[in-house]
JSON list of C-alpha atoms and ligand atoms in Angstrom, two decimals:
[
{"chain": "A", "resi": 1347, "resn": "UNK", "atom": "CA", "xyz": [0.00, 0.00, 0.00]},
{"chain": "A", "resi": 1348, "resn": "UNK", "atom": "CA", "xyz": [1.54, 3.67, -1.04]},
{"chain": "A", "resi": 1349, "resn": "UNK", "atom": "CA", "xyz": [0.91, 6.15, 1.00]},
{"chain": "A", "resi": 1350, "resn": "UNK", "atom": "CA", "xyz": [-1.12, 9.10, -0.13]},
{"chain": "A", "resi": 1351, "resn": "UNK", "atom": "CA", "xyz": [0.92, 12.80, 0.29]},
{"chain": "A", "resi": 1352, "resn": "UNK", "atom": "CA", "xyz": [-1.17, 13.69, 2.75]},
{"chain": "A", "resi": 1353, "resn": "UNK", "atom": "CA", "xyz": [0.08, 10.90, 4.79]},
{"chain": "A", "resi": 1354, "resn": "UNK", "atom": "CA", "xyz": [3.43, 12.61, 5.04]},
{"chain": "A", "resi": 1355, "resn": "UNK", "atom": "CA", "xyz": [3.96, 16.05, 7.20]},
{"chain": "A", "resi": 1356, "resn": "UNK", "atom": "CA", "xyz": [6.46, 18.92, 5.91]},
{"chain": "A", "resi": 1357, "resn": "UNK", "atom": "CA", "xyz": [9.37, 19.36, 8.08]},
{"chain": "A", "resi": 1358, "resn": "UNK", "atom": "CA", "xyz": [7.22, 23.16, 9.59]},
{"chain": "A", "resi": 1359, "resn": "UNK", "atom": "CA", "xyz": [3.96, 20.69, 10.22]},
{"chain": "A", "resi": 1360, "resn": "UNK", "atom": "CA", "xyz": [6.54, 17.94, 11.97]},
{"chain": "A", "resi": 1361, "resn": "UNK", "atom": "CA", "xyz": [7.75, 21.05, 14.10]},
{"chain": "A", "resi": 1362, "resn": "UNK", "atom": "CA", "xyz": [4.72, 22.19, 14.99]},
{"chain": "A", "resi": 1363, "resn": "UNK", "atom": "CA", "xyz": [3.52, 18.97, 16.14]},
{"chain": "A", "resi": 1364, "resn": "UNK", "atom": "CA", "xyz": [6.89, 17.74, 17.90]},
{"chain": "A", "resi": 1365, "resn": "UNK", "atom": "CA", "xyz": [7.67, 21.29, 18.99]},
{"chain": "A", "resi": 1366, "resn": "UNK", "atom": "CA", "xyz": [10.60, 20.94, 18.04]},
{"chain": "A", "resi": 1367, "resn": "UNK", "atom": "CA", "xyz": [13.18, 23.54, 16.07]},
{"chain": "A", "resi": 1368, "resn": "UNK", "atom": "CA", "xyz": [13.73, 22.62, 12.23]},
{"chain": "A", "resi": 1369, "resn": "UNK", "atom": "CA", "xyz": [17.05, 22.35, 13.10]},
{"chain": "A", "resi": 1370, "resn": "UNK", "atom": "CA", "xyz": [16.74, 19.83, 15.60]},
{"chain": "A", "resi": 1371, "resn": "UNK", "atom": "CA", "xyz": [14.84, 17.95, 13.04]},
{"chain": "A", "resi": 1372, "resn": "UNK", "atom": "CA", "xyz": [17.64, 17.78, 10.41]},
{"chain": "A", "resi": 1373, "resn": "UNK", "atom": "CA", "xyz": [20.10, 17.13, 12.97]},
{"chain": "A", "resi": 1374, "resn": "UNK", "atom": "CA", "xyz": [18.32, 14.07, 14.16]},
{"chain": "A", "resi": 1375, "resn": "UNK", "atom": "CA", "xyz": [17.87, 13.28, 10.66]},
{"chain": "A", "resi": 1376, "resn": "UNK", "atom": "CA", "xyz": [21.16, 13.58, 9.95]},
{"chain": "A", "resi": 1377, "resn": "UNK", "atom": "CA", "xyz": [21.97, 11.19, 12.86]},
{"chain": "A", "resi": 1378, "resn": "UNK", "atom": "CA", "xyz": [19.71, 8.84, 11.13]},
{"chain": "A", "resi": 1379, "resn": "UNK", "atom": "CA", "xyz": [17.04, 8.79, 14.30]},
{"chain": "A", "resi": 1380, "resn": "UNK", "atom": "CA", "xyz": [14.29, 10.22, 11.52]},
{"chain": "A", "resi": 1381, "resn": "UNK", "atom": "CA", "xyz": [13.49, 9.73, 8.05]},
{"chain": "A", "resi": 1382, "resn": "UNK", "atom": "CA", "xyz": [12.14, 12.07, 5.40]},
{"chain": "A", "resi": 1383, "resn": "UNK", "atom": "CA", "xyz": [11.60, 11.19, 1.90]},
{"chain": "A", "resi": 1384, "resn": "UNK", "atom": "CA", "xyz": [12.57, 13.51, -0.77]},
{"chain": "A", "resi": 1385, "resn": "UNK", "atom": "CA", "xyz": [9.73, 15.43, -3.28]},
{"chain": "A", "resi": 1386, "resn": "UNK", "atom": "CA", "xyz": [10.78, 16.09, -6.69]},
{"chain": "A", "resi": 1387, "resn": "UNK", "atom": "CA", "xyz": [11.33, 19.51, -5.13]},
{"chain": "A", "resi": 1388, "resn": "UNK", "atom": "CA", "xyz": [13.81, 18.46, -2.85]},
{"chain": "A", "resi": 1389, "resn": "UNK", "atom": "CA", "xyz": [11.81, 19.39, 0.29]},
{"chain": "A", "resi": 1390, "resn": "UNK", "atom": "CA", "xyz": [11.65, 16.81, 3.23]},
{"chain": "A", "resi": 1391, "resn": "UNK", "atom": "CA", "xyz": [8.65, 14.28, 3.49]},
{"chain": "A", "resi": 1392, "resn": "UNK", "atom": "CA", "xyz": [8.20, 12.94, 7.02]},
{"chain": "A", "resi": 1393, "resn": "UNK", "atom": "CA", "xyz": [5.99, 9.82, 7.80]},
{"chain": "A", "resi": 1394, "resn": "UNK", "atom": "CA", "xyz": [3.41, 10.35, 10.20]},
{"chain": "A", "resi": 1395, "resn": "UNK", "atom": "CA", "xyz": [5.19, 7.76, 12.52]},
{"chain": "A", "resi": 1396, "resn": "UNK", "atom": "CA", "xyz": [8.01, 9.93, 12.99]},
{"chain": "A", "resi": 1397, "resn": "UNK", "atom": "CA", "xyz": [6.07, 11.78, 15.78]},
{"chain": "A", "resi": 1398, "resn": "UNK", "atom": "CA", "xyz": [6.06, 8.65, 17.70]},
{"chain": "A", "resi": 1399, "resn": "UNK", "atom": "CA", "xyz": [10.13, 8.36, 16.92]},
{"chain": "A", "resi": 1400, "resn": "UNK", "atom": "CA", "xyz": [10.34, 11.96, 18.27]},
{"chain": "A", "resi": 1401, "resn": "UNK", "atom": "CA", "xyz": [8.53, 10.74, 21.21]},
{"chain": "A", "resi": 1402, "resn": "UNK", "atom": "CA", "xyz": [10.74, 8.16, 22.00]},
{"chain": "A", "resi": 1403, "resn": "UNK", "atom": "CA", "xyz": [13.47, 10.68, 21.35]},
{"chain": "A", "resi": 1404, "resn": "UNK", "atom": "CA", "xyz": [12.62, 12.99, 23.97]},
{"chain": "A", "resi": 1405, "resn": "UNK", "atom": "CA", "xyz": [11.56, 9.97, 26.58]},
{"chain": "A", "resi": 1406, "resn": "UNK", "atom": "CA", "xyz": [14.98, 8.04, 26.24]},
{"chain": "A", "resi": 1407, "resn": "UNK", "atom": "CA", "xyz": [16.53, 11.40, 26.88]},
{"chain": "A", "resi": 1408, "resn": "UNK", "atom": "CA", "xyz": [14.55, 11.76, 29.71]},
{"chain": "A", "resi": 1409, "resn": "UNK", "atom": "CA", "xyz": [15.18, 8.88, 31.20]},
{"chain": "A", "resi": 1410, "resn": "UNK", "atom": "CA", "xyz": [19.48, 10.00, 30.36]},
{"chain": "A", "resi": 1411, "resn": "UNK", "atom": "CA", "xyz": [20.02, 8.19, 27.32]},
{"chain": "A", "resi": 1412, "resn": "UNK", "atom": "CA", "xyz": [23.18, 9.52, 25.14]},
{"chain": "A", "resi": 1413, "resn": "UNK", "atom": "CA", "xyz": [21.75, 9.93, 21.56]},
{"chain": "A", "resi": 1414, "resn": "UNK", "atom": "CA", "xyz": [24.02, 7.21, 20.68]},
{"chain": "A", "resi": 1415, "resn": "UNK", "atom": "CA", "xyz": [22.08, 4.93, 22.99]},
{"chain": "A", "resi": 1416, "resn": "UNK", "atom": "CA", "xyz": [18.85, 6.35, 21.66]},
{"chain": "A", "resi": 1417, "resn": "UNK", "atom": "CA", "xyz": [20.12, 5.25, 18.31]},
{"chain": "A", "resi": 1418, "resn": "UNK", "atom": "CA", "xyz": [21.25, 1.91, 19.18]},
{"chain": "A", "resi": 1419, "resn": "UNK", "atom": "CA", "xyz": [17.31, 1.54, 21.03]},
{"chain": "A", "resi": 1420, "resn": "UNK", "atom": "CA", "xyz": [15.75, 2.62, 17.36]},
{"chain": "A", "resi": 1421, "resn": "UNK", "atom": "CA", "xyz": [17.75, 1.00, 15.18]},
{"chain": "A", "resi": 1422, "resn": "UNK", "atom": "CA", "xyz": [15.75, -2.24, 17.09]},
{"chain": "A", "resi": 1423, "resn": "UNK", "atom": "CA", "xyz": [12.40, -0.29, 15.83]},
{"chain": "A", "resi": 1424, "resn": "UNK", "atom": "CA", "xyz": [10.93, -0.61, 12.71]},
{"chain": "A", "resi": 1425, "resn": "UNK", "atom": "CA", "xyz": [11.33, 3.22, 10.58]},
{"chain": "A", "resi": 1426, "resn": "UNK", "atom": "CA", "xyz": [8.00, 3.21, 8.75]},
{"chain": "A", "resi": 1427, "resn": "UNK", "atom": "CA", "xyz": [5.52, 1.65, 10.62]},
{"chain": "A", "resi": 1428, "resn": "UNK", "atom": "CA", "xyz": [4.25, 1.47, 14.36]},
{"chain": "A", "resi": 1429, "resn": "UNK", "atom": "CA", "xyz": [6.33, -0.62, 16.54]},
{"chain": "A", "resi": 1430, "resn": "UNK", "atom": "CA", "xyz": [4.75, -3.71, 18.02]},
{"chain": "A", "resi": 1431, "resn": "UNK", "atom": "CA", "xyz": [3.75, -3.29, 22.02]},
{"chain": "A", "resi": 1432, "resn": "UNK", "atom": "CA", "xyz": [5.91, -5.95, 22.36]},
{"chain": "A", "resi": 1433, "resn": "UNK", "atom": "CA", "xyz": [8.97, -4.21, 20.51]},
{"chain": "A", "resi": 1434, "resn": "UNK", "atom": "CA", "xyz": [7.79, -0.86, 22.56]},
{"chain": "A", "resi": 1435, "resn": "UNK", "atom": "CA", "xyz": [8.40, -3.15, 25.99]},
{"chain": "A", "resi": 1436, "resn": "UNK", "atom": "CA", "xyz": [11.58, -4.66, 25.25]},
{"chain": "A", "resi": 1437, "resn": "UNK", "atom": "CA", "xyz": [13.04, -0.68, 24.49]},
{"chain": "A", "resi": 1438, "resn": "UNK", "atom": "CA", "xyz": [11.60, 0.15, 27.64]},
{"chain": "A", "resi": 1439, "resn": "UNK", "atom": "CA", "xyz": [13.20, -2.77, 29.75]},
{"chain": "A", "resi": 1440, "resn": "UNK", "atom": "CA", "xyz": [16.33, -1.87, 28.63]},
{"chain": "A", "resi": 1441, "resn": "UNK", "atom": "CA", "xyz": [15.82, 1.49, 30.38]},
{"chain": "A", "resi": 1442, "resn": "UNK", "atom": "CA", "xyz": [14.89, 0.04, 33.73]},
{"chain": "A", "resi": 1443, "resn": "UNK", "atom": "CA", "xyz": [18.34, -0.31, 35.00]},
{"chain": "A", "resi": 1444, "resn": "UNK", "atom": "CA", "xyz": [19.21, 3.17, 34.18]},
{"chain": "A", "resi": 1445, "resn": "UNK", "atom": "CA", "xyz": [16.28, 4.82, 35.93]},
{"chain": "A", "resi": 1446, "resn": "UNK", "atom": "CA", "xyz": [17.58, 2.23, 38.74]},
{"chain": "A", "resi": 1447, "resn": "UNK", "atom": "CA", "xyz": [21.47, 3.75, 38.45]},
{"chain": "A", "resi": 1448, "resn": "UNK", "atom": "CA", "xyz": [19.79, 6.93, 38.34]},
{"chain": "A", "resi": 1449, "resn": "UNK", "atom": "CA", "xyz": [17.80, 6.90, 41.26]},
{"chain": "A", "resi": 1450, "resn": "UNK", "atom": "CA", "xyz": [20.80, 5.30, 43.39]},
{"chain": "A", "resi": 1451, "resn": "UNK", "atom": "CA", "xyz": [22.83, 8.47, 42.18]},
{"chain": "A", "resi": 1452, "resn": "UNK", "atom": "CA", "xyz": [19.94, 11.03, 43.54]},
{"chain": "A", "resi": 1453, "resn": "UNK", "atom": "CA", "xyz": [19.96, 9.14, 46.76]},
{"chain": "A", "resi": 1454, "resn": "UNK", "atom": "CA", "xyz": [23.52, 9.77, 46.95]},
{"chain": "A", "resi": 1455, "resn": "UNK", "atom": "CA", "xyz": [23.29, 13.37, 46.09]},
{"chain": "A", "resi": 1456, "resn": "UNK", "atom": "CA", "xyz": [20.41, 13.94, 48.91]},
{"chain": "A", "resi": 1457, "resn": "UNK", "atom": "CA", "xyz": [22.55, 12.54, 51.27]},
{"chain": "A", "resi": 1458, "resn": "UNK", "atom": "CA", "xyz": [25.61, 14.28, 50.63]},
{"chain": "A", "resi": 1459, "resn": "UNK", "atom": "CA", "xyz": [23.62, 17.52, 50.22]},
{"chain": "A", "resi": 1460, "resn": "UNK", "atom": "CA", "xyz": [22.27, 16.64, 53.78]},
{"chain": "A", "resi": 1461, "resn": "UNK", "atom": "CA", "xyz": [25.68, 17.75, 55.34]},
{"chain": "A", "resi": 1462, "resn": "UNK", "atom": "CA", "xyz": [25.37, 20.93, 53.55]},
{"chain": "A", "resi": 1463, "resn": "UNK", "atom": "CA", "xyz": [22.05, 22.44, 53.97]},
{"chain": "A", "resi": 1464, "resn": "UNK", "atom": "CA", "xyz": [22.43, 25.56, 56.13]},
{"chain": "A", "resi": 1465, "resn": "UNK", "atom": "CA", "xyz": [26.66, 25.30, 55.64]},
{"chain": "A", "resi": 1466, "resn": "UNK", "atom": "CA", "xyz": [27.35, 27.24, 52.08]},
{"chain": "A", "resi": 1467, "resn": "UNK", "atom": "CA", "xyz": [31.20, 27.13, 52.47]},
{"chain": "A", "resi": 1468, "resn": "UNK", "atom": "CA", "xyz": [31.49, 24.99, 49.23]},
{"chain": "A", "resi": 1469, "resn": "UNK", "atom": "CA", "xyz": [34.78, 24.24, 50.56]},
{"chain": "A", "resi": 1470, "resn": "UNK", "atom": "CA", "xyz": [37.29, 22.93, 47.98]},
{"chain": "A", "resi": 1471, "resn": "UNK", "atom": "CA", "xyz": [38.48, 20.78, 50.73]},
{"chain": "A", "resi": 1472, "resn": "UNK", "atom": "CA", "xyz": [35.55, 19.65, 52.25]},
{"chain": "A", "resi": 1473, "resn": "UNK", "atom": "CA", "xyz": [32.38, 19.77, 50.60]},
{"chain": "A", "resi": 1474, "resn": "UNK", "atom": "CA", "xyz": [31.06, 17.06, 49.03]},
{"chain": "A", "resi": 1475, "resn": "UNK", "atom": "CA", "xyz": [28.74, 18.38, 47.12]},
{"chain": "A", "resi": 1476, "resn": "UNK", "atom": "CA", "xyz": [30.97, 21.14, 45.42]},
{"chain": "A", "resi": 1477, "resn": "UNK", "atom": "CA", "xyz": [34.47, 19.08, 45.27]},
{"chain": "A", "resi": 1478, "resn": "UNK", "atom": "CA", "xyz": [32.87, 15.15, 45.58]},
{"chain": "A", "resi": 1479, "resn": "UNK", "atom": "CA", "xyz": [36.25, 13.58, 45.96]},
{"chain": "A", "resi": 1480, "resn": "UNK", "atom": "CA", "xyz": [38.26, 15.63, 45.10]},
{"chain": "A", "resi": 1481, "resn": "UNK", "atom": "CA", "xyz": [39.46, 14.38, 41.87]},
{"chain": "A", "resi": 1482, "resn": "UNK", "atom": "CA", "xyz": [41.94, 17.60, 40.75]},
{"chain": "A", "resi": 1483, "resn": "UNK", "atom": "CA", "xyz": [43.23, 17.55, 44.57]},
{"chain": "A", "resi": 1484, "resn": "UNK", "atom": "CA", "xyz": [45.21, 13.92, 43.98]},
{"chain": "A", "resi": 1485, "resn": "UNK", "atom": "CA", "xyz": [47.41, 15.94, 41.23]},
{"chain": "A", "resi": 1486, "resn": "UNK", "atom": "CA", "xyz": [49.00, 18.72, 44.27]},
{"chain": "A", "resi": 1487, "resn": "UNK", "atom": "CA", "xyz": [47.34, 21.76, 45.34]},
{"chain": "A", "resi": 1488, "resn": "UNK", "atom": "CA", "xyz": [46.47, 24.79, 43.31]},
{"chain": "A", "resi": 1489, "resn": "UNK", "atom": "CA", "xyz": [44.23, 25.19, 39.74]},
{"chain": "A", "resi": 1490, "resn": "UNK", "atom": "CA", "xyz": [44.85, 22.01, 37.72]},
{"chain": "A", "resi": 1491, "resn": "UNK", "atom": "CA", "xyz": [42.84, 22.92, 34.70]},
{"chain": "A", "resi": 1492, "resn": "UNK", "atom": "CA", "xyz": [44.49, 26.27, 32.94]},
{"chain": "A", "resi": 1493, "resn": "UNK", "atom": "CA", "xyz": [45.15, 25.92, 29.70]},
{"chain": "A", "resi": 1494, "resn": "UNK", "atom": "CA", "xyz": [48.75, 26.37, 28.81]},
{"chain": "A", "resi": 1495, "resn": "UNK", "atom": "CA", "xyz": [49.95, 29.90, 28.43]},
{"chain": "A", "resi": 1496, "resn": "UNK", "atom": "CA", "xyz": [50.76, 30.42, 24.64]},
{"chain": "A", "resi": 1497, "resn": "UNK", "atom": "CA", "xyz": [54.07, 32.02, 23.56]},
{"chain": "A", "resi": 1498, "resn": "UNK", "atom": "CA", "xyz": [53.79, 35.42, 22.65]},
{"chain": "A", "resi": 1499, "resn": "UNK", "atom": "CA", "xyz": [54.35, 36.62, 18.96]},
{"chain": "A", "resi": 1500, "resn": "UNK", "atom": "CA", "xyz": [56.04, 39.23, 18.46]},
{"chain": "B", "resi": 1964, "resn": "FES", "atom": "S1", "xyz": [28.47, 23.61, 51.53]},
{"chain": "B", "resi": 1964, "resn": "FES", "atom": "FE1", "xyz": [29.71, 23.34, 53.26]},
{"chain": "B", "resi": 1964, "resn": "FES", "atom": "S2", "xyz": [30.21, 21.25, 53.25]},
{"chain": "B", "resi": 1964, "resn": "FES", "atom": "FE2", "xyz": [29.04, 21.54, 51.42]}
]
């Protein structure tokens, strides 16, 4: 079965919809998480099911997927059609252990943020929450991330 034009949305009608910026839309394109067919014109064709890709888009990003990861998750998804509820849940599986990771992390933020309510030193050497470990600290005091100085030209 062909689909009729009216089945397909401009890339203006697919940002109205998605709300989001044309250029967002060709940059996802470009990453291959859409798909717009060409007119004889030139000018993008988008399938109506792209809405539901966008969707997904902004969910998996949500939930702190990399758009790498959210094209790894569509590349399981079919690009023309809907996906299956079945192909919807095993996407949305996948994502249960980082909502988990993500949720552990919060739980660690509350707790060191605990210590600090009411304190506001952000203390390089102390705080937590401003300097969590210290990571610069185990290369000797002072700044550790100045760029070199460049030689002067004369
Ligand atoms: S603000 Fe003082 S310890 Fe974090």
């Amino acid at each position: 079965m062909t689909a009729s034009p009216h089945d397909r949305l401009t890339i203006g009608e697919l940002a109205t919809r998605s709300g989001l910026a044309h250029s967002a839309l060709r940059y996802y394109e470009g990453l291959g998480l859409i798909h717009a067919e060409r007119t004889g014109g030139g000018q993008r064709r988008y399938s109506r099911q792209t809405l539901r890709r966008l969707a997904f888009v902004r969910a998996a990003q949500q939930v702190g997927l990399s758009l790498e990861e959210v094209q790894a998750a569509l590349a399981e998804l079919p690009v023309d059609r809907s996906p299956t509820a079945a192909q919807w849940s095993t996407v949305a599986l996948s994502w249960q252990s980082r909502i988990d990771e993500q949720i552990a992390d919060l739980e660690r933020l509350r707790t060191r943020l605990t210590g600090c309510i009411g304190c506001g030193c952000l203390s390089l050497a102390k705080c937590a929450l401003y300097n969590p470990g210290d990571v610069q600290g185990v290369e000797g005091p002072g700044a550790r991330k100045l760029l070199p100085q460049r030689p002067r030209t004369p």
